[in-house]
Amino acid sequence: MQIKGFPVGALGANNYIVWDEINHKGFMVDPGGYSDKVFKLINNECFTLEYIILTHGHGDHIGGVSAYQKLFPEARVVACEKEKDMLINADINSSLECTGREISMGADIWVKDGDSIEVGDMHLDFIHTPGHTPGGMCIHVGNYLFSGDTLFCNSIGRTDFPGGSFEKIIASIKNKLLILPEDTIVLPGHMNESTIGDEKRFNPFL
């Protein structure tokens, strides 16, 4: 499994590209904007982009979806079923503020807590982690956790947006994420990576 991260969009959200070198299949997490570097990487590595996975529906994480759908029409968009209202409603997903245009979209595959998919030899588990948004979710694959805007390095996602809840995000992190092995590498939606062990010891919110 290979992983590359790129800061994209006006807010520099982390867009991750993940692929299986043996089976030449991969997925993308949170395309907050289009990047030529991402497009070239996918073409140069010669893998099929099977899924575009959204950890949540805010504009800085979905701004590039339409561009990649045109370039890779075989890629299916995956989101949590509890994020439908956020994704479809530009008034609450902050897309105009983040991208300069209103975005209203759905998904090809709606998942719920505990669902999983296979991409090549990679097994992806979806973890519903409400708090930043009602349908926020994390993706656990191998020794990595794509934590979106739920868990950051020594911080947590904001809870003052529509649908946010401080109590829910803390419960999500403590009950669903901190139970993962301490050496799990946390790849967040913004800023630098961390580990579950470091967040247990050093995150002042937890």
GROMACS .gro file of N, CA and C in nm, residues 12-169:
model
  474
   12GLY      N    1  -0.621   2.438   0.215
   12GLY     CA    2  -0.513   2.342   0.225
   12GLY      C    3  -0.550   2.211   0.293
   13ALA      N    4  -0.670   2.161   0.266
   13ALA     CA    5  -0.710   2.033   0.323
   13ALA      C    6  -0.625   1.921   0.265
   14ASN      N    7  -0.598   1.820   0.344
   14ASN     CA    8  -0.516   1.707   0.299
   14ASN      C    9  -0.597   1.612   0.211
   15ASN      N   10  -0.553   1.598   0.088
   15ASN     CA   11  -0.611   1.505  -0.008
   15ASN      C   12  -0.516   1.386  -0.018
   16TYR      N   13  -0.564   1.267   0.017
   16TYR     CA   14  -0.478   1.149   0.018
   16TYR      C   15  -0.510   1.058  -0.101
   17ILE      N   16  -0.402   1.008  -0.160
   17ILE     CA   17  -0.412   0.911  -0.270
   17ILE      C   18  -0.349   0.782  -0.222
   18VAL      N   19  -0.423   0.672  -0.232
   18VAL     CA   20  -0.378   0.543  -0.178
   18VAL      C   21  -0.394   0.437  -0.287
   19TRP      N   22  -0.290   0.357  -0.305
   19TRP     CA   23  -0.302   0.253  -0.408
   19TRP      C   24  -0.225   0.128  -0.372
   20ASP      N   25  -0.269   0.019  -0.430
   20ASP     CA   26  -0.212  -0.114  -0.415
   20ASP      C   27  -0.123  -0.138  -0.537
   21GLU      N   28   0.007  -0.147  -0.513
   21GLU     CA   29   0.102  -0.160  -0.624
   21GLU      C   30   0.091  -0.294  -0.696
   22ILE      N   31   0.041  -0.395  -0.628
   22ILE     CA   32   0.032  -0.527  -0.689
   22ILE      C   33  -0.090  -0.538  -0.780
   23ASN      N   34  -0.204  -0.492  -0.731
   23ASN     CA   35  -0.329  -0.503  -0.808
   23ASN      C   36  -0.363  -0.378  -0.887
   24HIS      N   37  -0.286  -0.273  -0.867
   24HIS     CA   38  -0.304  -0.148  -0.944
   24HIS      C   39  -0.445  -0.091  -0.928
   25LYS      N   40  -0.490  -0.091  -0.803
   25LYS     CA   41  -0.619  -0.031  -0.771
   25LYS      C   42  -0.600   0.065  -0.655
   26GLY      N   43  -0.679   0.174  -0.654
   26GLY     CA   44  -0.660   0.271  -0.549
   26GLY      C   45  -0.785   0.351  -0.519
   27PHE      N   46  -0.770   0.440  -0.421
   27PHE     CA   47  -0.880   0.527  -0.382
   27PHE      C   48  -0.825   0.663  -0.341
   28MET      N   49  -0.913   0.758  -0.332
   28MET     CA   50  -0.880   0.895  -0.295
   28MET      C   51  -0.964   0.934  -0.175
   29VAL      N   52  -0.904   1.011  -0.083
   29VAL     CA   53  -0.976   1.061   0.033
   29VAL      C   54  -0.979   1.213   0.030
   30ASP      N   55  -1.097   1.270   0.035
   30ASP     CA   56  -1.119   1.414   0.053
   30ASP      C   57  -1.051   1.504  -0.051
   31PRO      N   58  -1.097   1.499  -0.176
   31PRO     CA   59  -1.044   1.592  -0.276
   31PRO      C   60  -1.104   1.732  -0.259
   32GLY      N   61  -1.040   1.813  -0.175
   32GLY     CA   62  -1.092   1.946  -0.149
   32GLY      C   63  -1.078   2.043  -0.264
   33GLY      N   64  -0.997   2.006  -0.361
   33GLY     CA   65  -0.979   2.085  -0.483
   33GLY      C   66  -0.903   2.002  -0.584
   34TYR      N   67  -0.904   2.045  -0.708
   34TYR     CA   68  -0.831   1.973  -0.812
   34TYR      C   69  -0.683   2.009  -0.805
   35SER      N   70  -0.596   1.912  -0.830
   35SER     CA   71  -0.452   1.933  -0.833
   35SER      C   72  -0.392   1.856  -0.950
   36ASP      N   73  -0.313   1.925  -1.032
   36ASP     CA   74  -0.241   1.857  -1.140
   36ASP      C   75  -0.147   1.751  -1.086
   37LYS      N   76  -0.090   1.777  -0.967
   37LYS     CA   77   0.002   1.680  -0.908
   37LYS      C   78  -0.069   1.548  -0.879
   38VAL      N   79  -0.191   1.557  -0.830
   38VAL     CA   80  -0.269   1.436  -0.803
   38VAL      C   81  -0.301   1.363  -0.932
   39PHE      N   82  -0.347   1.437  -1.031
   39PHE     CA   83  -0.382   1.377  -1.159
   39PHE      C   84  -0.260   1.306  -1.221
   40LYS      N   85  -0.145   1.372  -1.217
   40LYS     CA   86  -0.024   1.313  -1.275
   40LYS      C   87   0.021   1.190  -1.197
   41LEU      N   88   0.007   1.195  -1.065
   41LEU     CA   89   0.045   1.079  -0.984
   41LEU      C   90  -0.037   0.957  -1.021
   42ILE      N   91  -0.167   0.974  -1.031
   42ILE     CA   92  -0.253   0.861  -1.064
   42ILE      C   93  -0.218   0.804  -1.201
   43ASN      N   94  -0.193   0.890  -1.298
   43ASN     CA   95  -0.157   0.844  -1.432
   43ASN      C   96  -0.019   0.779  -1.434
   44ASN      N   97   0.076   0.840  -1.364
   44ASN     CA   98   0.213   0.787  -1.365
   44ASN      C   99   0.223   0.652  -1.296
   45GLU      N  100   0.143   0.633  -1.191
   45GLU     CA  101   0.147   0.505  -1.118
   45GLU      C  102   0.060   0.398  -1.183
   46CYS      N  103  -0.018   0.439  -1.281
   46CYS     CA  104  -0.097   0.346  -1.363
   46CYS      C  105  -0.188   0.255  -1.281
   47PHE      N  106  -0.265   0.315  -1.189
   47PHE     CA  107  -0.364   0.236  -1.116
   47PHE      C  108  -0.503   0.290  -1.143
   48THR      N  109  -0.601   0.204  -1.123
   48THR     CA  110  -0.740   0.243  -1.143
   48THR      C  111  -0.793   0.308  -1.017
   49LEU      N  112  -0.841   0.430  -1.030
   49LEU     CA  113  -0.901   0.499  -0.916
   49LEU      C  114  -1.044   0.447  -0.901
   50GLU      N  115  -1.066   0.362  -0.801
   50GLU     CA  116  -1.197   0.296  -0.786
   50GLU      C  117  -1.295   0.377  -0.702
   51TYR      N  118  -1.244   0.451  -0.603
   51TYR     CA  119  -1.334   0.522  -0.512
   51TYR      C  120  -1.282   0.661  -0.479
   52ILE      N  121  -1.374   0.754  -0.463
   52ILE     CA  122  -1.347   0.887  -0.407
   52ILE      C  123  -1.423   0.889  -0.275
   53ILE      N  124  -1.350   0.886  -0.164
   53ILE     CA  125  -1.413   0.870  -0.033
   53ILE      C  126  -1.410   1.002   0.042
   54LEU      N  127  -1.526   1.040   0.096
   54LEU     CA  128  -1.541   1.166   0.166
   54LEU      C  129  -1.556   1.141   0.316
   55THR      N  130  -1.468   1.199   0.395
   55THR     CA  131  -1.482   1.184   0.540
   55THR      C  132  -1.599   1.267   0.592
   56HIS      N  133  -1.631   1.376   0.523
   56HIS     CA  134  -1.748   1.457   0.558
   56HIS      C  135  -1.776   1.553   0.443
   57GLY      N  136  -1.882   1.634   0.458
   57GLY     CA  137  -1.933   1.709   0.344
   57GLY      C  138  -1.898   1.855   0.336
   58HIS      N  139  -1.804   1.905   0.414
   58HIS     CA  140  -1.768   2.046   0.405
   58HIS      C  141  -1.697   2.078   0.274
   59GLY      N  142  -1.717   2.201   0.229
   59GLY     CA  143  -1.667   2.241   0.098
   59GLY      C  144  -1.519   2.223   0.077
   60ASP      N  145  -1.439   2.239   0.183
   60ASP     CA  146  -1.294   2.226   0.167
   60ASP      C  147  -1.250   2.081   0.154
   61HIS      N  148  -1.344   1.988   0.161
   61HIS     CA  149  -1.312   1.846   0.142
   61HIS      C  150  -1.380   1.785   0.020
   62ILE      N  151  -1.468   1.859  -0.045
   62ILE     CA  152  -1.542   1.805  -0.160
   62ILE      C  153  -1.524   1.888  -0.287
   63GLY      N  154  -1.447   1.996  -0.279
   63GLY     CA  155  -1.438   2.089  -0.391
   63GLY      C  156  -1.384   2.032  -0.520
   64GLY      N  157  -1.307   1.924  -0.513
   64GLY     CA  158  -1.249   1.867  -0.634
   64GLY      C  159  -1.321   1.745  -0.687
   65VAL      N  160  -1.429   1.705  -0.623
   65VAL     CA  161  -1.498   1.581  -0.661
   65VAL      C  162  -1.542   1.584  -0.807
   66SER      N  163  -1.610   1.690  -0.848
   66SER     CA  164  -1.664   1.695  -0.984
   66SER      C  165  -1.555   1.687  -1.089
   67ALA      N  166  -1.440   1.749  -1.064
   67ALA     CA  167  -1.329   1.745  -1.160
   67ALA      C  168  -1.276   1.603  -1.175
   68TYR      N  169  -1.260   1.533  -1.065
   68TYR     CA  170  -1.207   1.397  -1.073
   68TYR      C  171  -1.310   1.298  -1.128
   69GLN      N  172  -1.437   1.327  -1.105
   69GLN     CA  173  -1.540   1.241  -1.165
   69GLN      C  174  -1.534   1.247  -1.318
   70LYS      N  175  -1.504   1.365  -1.370
   70LYS     CA  176  -1.493   1.379  -1.516
   70LYS      C  177  -1.368   1.309  -1.568
   71LEU      N  178  -1.259   1.317  -1.494
   71LEU     CA  179  -1.134   1.256  -1.537
   71LEU      C  180  -1.131   1.105  -1.516
   72PHE      N  181  -1.200   1.060  -1.411
   72PHE     CA  182  -1.202   0.917  -1.377
   72PHE      C  183  -1.347   0.873  -1.356
   73PRO      N  184  -1.423   0.862  -1.464
   73PRO     CA  185  -1.567   0.833  -1.452
   73PRO      C  186  -1.598   0.698  -1.387
   74GLU      N  187  -1.501   0.609  -1.380
   74GLU     CA  188  -1.525   0.479  -1.317
   74GLU      C  189  -1.520   0.488  -1.164
   75ALA      N  190  -1.465   0.597  -1.112
   75ALA     CA  191  -1.453   0.612  -0.966
   75ALA      C  192  -1.588   0.642  -0.903
   76ARG      N  193  -1.621   0.569  -0.798
   76ARG     CA  194  -1.749   0.588  -0.729
   76ARG      C  195  -1.728   0.667  -0.600
   77VAL      N  196  -1.818   0.761  -0.577
   77VAL     CA  197  -1.810   0.846  -0.458
   77VAL      C  198  -1.872   0.773  -0.340
   78VAL      N  199  -1.799   0.771  -0.228
   78VAL     CA  200  -1.844   0.704  -0.106
   78VAL      C  201  -1.855   0.806   0.007
   79ALA      N  202  -1.967   0.804   0.079
   79ALA     CA  203  -1.987   0.894   0.193
   79ALA      C  204  -2.077   0.825   0.295
   80CYS      N  205  -2.077   0.877   0.416
   80CYS     CA  206  -2.162   0.823   0.521
   80CYS      C  207  -2.308   0.860   0.494
   81GLU      N  208  -2.397   0.767   0.517
   81GLU     CA  209  -2.539   0.791   0.491
   81GLU      C  210  -2.594   0.906   0.574
   82LYS      N  211  -2.534   0.934   0.689
   82LYS     CA  212  -2.581   1.042   0.774
   82LYS      C  213  -2.529   1.179   0.731
   83GLU      N  214  -2.455   1.181   0.621
   83GLU     CA  215  -2.402   1.308   0.569
   83GLU      C  216  -2.479   1.356   0.446
   84LYS      N  217  -2.589   1.290   0.413
   84LYS     CA  218  -2.666   1.325   0.294
   84LYS      C  219  -2.711   1.470   0.298
   85ASP      N  220  -2.768   1.514   0.409
   85ASP     CA  221  -2.821   1.651   0.419
   85ASP      C  222  -2.710   1.753   0.402
   86MET      N  223  -2.593   1.726   0.458
   86MET     CA  224  -2.480   1.818   0.448
   86MET      C  225  -2.432   1.829   0.304
   87LEU      N  226  -2.419   1.717   0.237
   87LEU     CA  227  -2.365   1.717   0.101
   87LEU      C  228  -2.459   1.786   0.003
   88ILE      N  229  -2.588   1.768   0.021
   88ILE     CA  230  -2.683   1.821  -0.077
   88ILE      C  231  -2.715   1.968  -0.055
   89ASN      N  232  -2.687   2.020   0.064
   89ASN     CA  233  -2.730   2.155   0.099
   89ASN      C  234  -2.611   2.251   0.103
   90ALA      N  235  -2.599   2.332   0.000
   90ALA     CA  236  -2.488   2.427  -0.008
   90ALA      C  237  -2.496   2.534   0.100
   91ASP      N  238  -2.612   2.554   0.157
   91ASP     CA  239  -2.626   2.654   0.263
   91ASP      C  240  -2.558   2.611   0.392
   92ILE      N  241  -2.540   2.481   0.411
   92ILE     CA  242  -2.477   2.436   0.535
   92ILE      C  243  -2.342   2.367   0.513
   93ASN      N  244  -2.304   2.335   0.389
   93ASN     CA  245  -2.175   2.268   0.369
   93ASN      C  246  -2.060   2.365   0.342
   94SER      N  247  -2.089   2.495   0.346
   94SER     CA  248  -1.985   2.598   0.334
   94SER      C  249  -1.908   2.591   0.203
   95SER      N  250  -1.968   2.534   0.100
   95SER     CA  251  -1.896   2.521  -0.026
   95SER      C  252  -1.869   2.656  -0.093
   96LEU      N  253  -1.963   2.749  -0.084
   96LEU     CA  254  -1.942   2.880  -0.146
   96LEU      C  255  -1.825   2.951  -0.080
   97GLU      N  256  -1.819   2.945   0.052
   97GLU     CA  257  -1.710   3.011   0.124
   97GLU      C  258  -1.575   2.945   0.096
   98CYS      N  259  -1.575   2.812   0.080
   98CYS     CA  260  -1.450   2.739   0.064
   98CYS      C  261  -1.401   2.732  -0.080
   99THR      N  262  -1.493   2.731  -0.175
   99THR     CA  263  -1.453   2.707  -0.315
   99THR      C  264  -1.494   2.819  -0.411
  100GLY      N  265  -1.578   2.910  -0.363
  100GLY     CA  266  -1.625   3.016  -0.451
  100GLY      C  267  -1.746   2.977  -0.533
  101ARG      N  268  -1.798   2.858  -0.511
  101ARG     CA  269  -1.918   2.814  -0.582
  101ARG      C  270  -2.000   2.724  -0.491
  102GLU      N  271  -2.128   2.718  -0.516
  102GLU     CA  272  -2.214   2.631  -0.437
  102GLU      C  273  -2.207   2.488  -0.491
  103ILE      N  274  -2.193   2.393  -0.401
  103ILE     CA  275  -2.185   2.253  -0.438
  103ILE      C  276  -2.297   2.177  -0.370
  104SER      N  277  -2.374   2.107  -0.451
  104SER     CA  278  -2.478   2.018  -0.400
  104SER      C  279  -2.457   1.883  -0.467
  105MET      N  280  -2.432   1.780  -0.390
  105MET     CA  281  -2.396   1.652  -0.450
  105MET      C  282  -2.445   1.537  -0.364
  106GLY      N  283  -2.444   1.419  -0.424
  106GLY     CA  284  -2.477   1.297  -0.353
  106GLY      C  285  -2.357   1.204  -0.356
  107ALA      N  286  -2.383   1.077  -0.336
  107ALA     CA  287  -2.278   0.975  -0.341
  107ALA      C  288  -2.329   0.856  -0.419
  108ASP      N  289  -2.238   0.778  -0.474
  108ASP     CA  290  -2.275   0.654  -0.542
  108ASP      C  291  -2.297   0.542  -0.441
  109ILE      N  292  -2.224   0.548  -0.331
  109ILE     CA  293  -2.233   0.447  -0.226
  109ILE      C  294  -2.245   0.516  -0.092
  110TRP      N  295  -2.354   0.488  -0.021
  110TRP     CA  296  -2.373   0.542   0.114
  110TRP      C  297  -2.339   0.431   0.213
  111VAL      N  298  -2.249   0.460   0.306
  111VAL     CA  299  -2.208   0.358   0.403
  111VAL      C  300  -2.251   0.400   0.544
  112LYS      N  301  -2.247   0.304   0.633
  112LYS     CA  302  -2.279   0.329   0.773
  112LYS      C  303  -2.168   0.272   0.860
  113ASP      N  304  -2.174   0.302   0.988
  113ASP     CA  305  -2.073   0.256   1.082
  113ASP      C  306  -2.058   0.105   1.074
  114GLY      N  307  -1.934   0.060   1.058
  114GLY     CA  308  -1.907  -0.084   1.053
  114GLY      C  309  -1.902  -0.142   0.914
  115ASP      N  310  -1.943  -0.066   0.813
  115ASP     CA  311  -1.934  -0.115   0.675
  115ASP      C  312  -1.787  -0.121   0.631
  116SER      N  313  -1.762  -0.197   0.526
  116SER     CA  314  -1.625  -0.208   0.473
  116SER      C  315  -1.629  -0.234   0.324
  117ILE      N  316  -1.518  -0.205   0.258
  117ILE     CA  317  -1.502  -0.237   0.117
  117ILE      C  318  -1.359  -0.286   0.095
  118GLU      N  319  -1.338  -0.354  -0.017
  118GLU     CA  320  -1.206  -0.399  -0.055
  118GLU      C  321  -1.160  -0.321  -0.177
  119VAL      N  322  -1.035  -0.278  -0.175
  119VAL     CA  323  -0.974  -0.212  -0.290
  119VAL      C  324  -0.842  -0.283  -0.315
  120GLY      N  325  -0.838  -0.368  -0.416
  120GLY     CA  326  -0.722  -0.453  -0.434
  120GLY      C  327  -0.706  -0.541  -0.311
  121ASP      N  328  -0.585  -0.540  -0.252
  121ASP     CA  329  -0.560  -0.615  -0.130
  121ASP      C  330  -0.588  -0.534  -0.005
  122MET      N  331  -0.640  -0.414  -0.019
  122MET     CA  332  -0.663  -0.326   0.096
  122MET      C  333  -0.806  -0.341   0.147
  123HIS      N  334  -0.818  -0.356   0.279
  123HIS     CA  335  -0.948  -0.367   0.345
  123HIS      C  336  -0.976  -0.237   0.418
  124LEU      N  337  -1.087  -0.170   0.383
  124LEU     CA  338  -1.122  -0.041   0.440
  124LEU      C  339  -1.243  -0.058   0.532
  125ASP      N  340  -1.227  -0.014   0.656
  125ASP     CA  341  -1.337  -0.013   0.752
  125ASP      C  342  -1.382   0.131   0.776
  126PHE      N  343  -1.513   0.153   0.773
  126PHE     CA  344  -1.568   0.286   0.793
  126PHE      C  345  -1.619   0.302   0.936
  127ILE      N  346  -1.577   0.410   0.999
  127ILE     CA  347  -1.612   0.437   1.138
  127ILE      C  348  -1.688   0.569   1.144
  128HIS      N  349  -1.815   0.564   1.181
  128HIS     CA  350  -1.896   0.685   1.192
  128HIS      C  351  -1.851   0.762   1.317
  129THR      N  352  -1.807   0.887   1.297
  129THR     CA  353  -1.756   0.968   1.409
  129THR      C  354  -1.822   1.105   1.408
  130PRO      N  355  -1.949   1.113   1.448
  130PRO     CA  356  -2.017   1.243   1.450
  130PRO      C  357  -1.953   1.339   1.551
  131GLY      N  358  -1.976   1.466   1.527
  131GLY     CA  359  -1.925   1.569   1.617
  131GLY      C  360  -1.882   1.691   1.541
  132HIS      N  361  -1.794   1.674   1.441
  132HIS     CA  362  -1.760   1.784   1.352
  132HIS      C  363  -1.877   1.811   1.258
  133THR      N  364  -1.932   1.703   1.203
  133THR     CA  365  -2.057   1.705   1.127
  133THR      C  366  -2.136   1.581   1.168
  134PRO      N  367  -2.267   1.578   1.139
  134PRO     CA  368  -2.348   1.461   1.179
  134PRO      C  369  -2.303   1.330   1.115
  135GLY      N  370  -2.253   1.337   0.992
  135GLY     CA  371  -2.215   1.216   0.921
  135GLY      C  372  -2.066   1.204   0.897
  136GLY      N  373  -1.988   1.269   0.981
  136GLY     CA  374  -1.843   1.255   0.968
  136GLY      C  375  -1.801   1.111   0.991
  137MET      N  376  -1.699   1.067   0.917
  137MET     CA  377  -1.651   0.931   0.937
  137MET      C  378  -1.500   0.925   0.915
  138CYS      N  379  -1.440   0.821   0.970
  138CYS     CA  380  -1.299   0.793   0.951
  138CYS      C  381  -1.286   0.662   0.874
  139ILE      N  382  -1.170   0.644   0.810
  139ILE     CA  383  -1.143   0.523   0.734
  139ILE      C  384  -1.021   0.455   0.793
  140HIS      N  385  -1.037   0.331   0.836
  140HIS     CA  386  -0.926   0.254   0.893
  140HIS      C  387  -0.883   0.151   0.791
  141VAL      N  388  -0.757   0.158   0.752
  141VAL     CA  389  -0.704   0.063   0.654
  141VAL      C  390  -0.561   0.028   0.693
  142GLY      N  391  -0.536  -0.101   0.715
  142GLY     CA  392  -0.404  -0.142   0.760
  142GLY      C  393  -0.370  -0.076   0.892
  143ASN      N  394  -0.253  -0.012   0.895
  143ASN     CA  395  -0.208   0.056   1.017
  143ASN      C  396  -0.234   0.207   1.010
  144TYR      N  397  -0.328   0.247   0.925
  144TYR     CA  398  -0.355   0.389   0.904
  144TYR      C  399  -0.500   0.422   0.935
  145LEU      N  400  -0.520   0.543   0.985
  145LEU     CA  401  -0.653   0.597   1.008
  145LEU      C  402  -0.663   0.732   0.940
  146PHE      N  403  -0.751   0.741   0.841
  146PHE     CA  404  -0.781   0.870   0.778
  146PHE      C  405  -0.891   0.934   0.862
  147SER      N  406  -0.854   1.036   0.939
  147SER     CA  407  -0.942   1.085   1.044
  147SER      C  408  -1.023   1.209   1.006
  148GLY      N  409  -1.009   1.255   0.881
  148GLY     CA  410  -1.087   1.371   0.839
  148GLY      C  411  -1.069   1.487   0.934
  149ASP      N  412  -1.179   1.553   0.970
  149ASP     CA  413  -1.173   1.665   1.064
  149ASP      C  414  -1.224   1.624   1.202
  150THR      N  415  -1.214   1.495   1.232
  150THR     CA  416  -1.251   1.448   1.365
  150THR      C  417  -1.134   1.461   1.462
  151LEU      N  418  -1.021   1.404   1.425
  151LEU     CA  419  -0.903   1.401   1.512
  151LEU      C  420  -0.784   1.460   1.438
  152PHE      N  421  -0.720   1.559   1.501
  152PHE     CA  422  -0.599   1.621   1.448
  152PHE      C  423  -0.482   1.591   1.541
  153CYS      N  424  -0.364   1.628   1.496
  153CYS     CA  425  -0.246   1.617   1.580
  153CYS      C  426  -0.259   1.715   1.697
  154ASN      N  427  -0.280   1.660   1.817
  154ASN     CA  428  -0.295   1.739   1.940
  154ASN      C  429  -0.415   1.833   1.935
  155SER      N  430  -0.516   1.799   1.858
  155SER     CA  431  -0.635   1.882   1.851
  155SER      C  432  -0.752   1.798   1.802
  156ILE      N  433  -0.868   1.863   1.789
  156ILE     CA  434  -0.989   1.798   1.739
  156ILE      C  435  -1.057   1.892   1.640
  157GLY      N  436  -1.155   1.841   1.567
  157GLY     CA  437  -1.228   1.923   1.472
  157GLY      C  438  -1.317   2.025   1.541
  158ARG      N  439  -1.343   2.133   1.472
  158ARG     CA  440  -1.433   2.236   1.524
  158ARG      C  441  -1.574   2.180   1.538
  159THR      N  442  -1.645   2.231   1.635
  159THR     CA  443  -1.782   2.183   1.659
  159THR      C  444  -1.883   2.297   1.657
  160ASP      N  445  -1.842   2.414   1.607
  160ASP     CA  446  -1.931   2.530   1.605
  160ASP      C  447  -1.999   2.551   1.470
  161PHE      N  448  -1.986   2.454   1.381
  161PHE     CA  449  -2.056   2.459   1.252
  161PHE      C  450  -2.193   2.391   1.267
  162PRO      N  451  -2.283   2.412   1.169
  162PRO     CA  452  -2.414   2.344   1.175
  162PRO      C  453  -2.398   2.192   1.191
  163GLY      N  454  -2.469   2.136   1.289
  163GLY     CA  455  -2.463   1.993   1.312
  163GLY      C  456  -2.349   1.949   1.400
  164GLY      N  457  -2.264   2.043   1.444
  164GLY     CA  458  -2.150   2.006   1.527
  164GLY      C  459  -2.189   1.986   1.673
  165SER      N  460  -2.109   1.908   1.744
  165SER     CA  461  -2.135   1.882   1.885
  165SER      C  462  -2.003   1.845   1.953
  166PHE      N  463  -1.963   1.924   2.053
  166PHE     CA  464  -1.840   1.894   2.126
  166PHE      C  465  -1.853   1.760   2.199
  167GLU      N  466  -1.967   1.736   2.261
  167GLU     CA  467  -1.985   1.612   2.335
  167GLU      C  468  -1.976   1.491   2.243
  168LYS      N  469  -2.034   1.503   2.124
  168LYS     CA  470  -2.033   1.390   2.032
  168LYS      C  471  -1.894   1.365   1.975
  169ILE      N  472  -1.819   1.470   1.945
  169ILE     CA  473  -1.687   1.446   1.887
  169ILE      C  474  -1.593   1.384   1.989
   0.00000   0.00000   0.00000
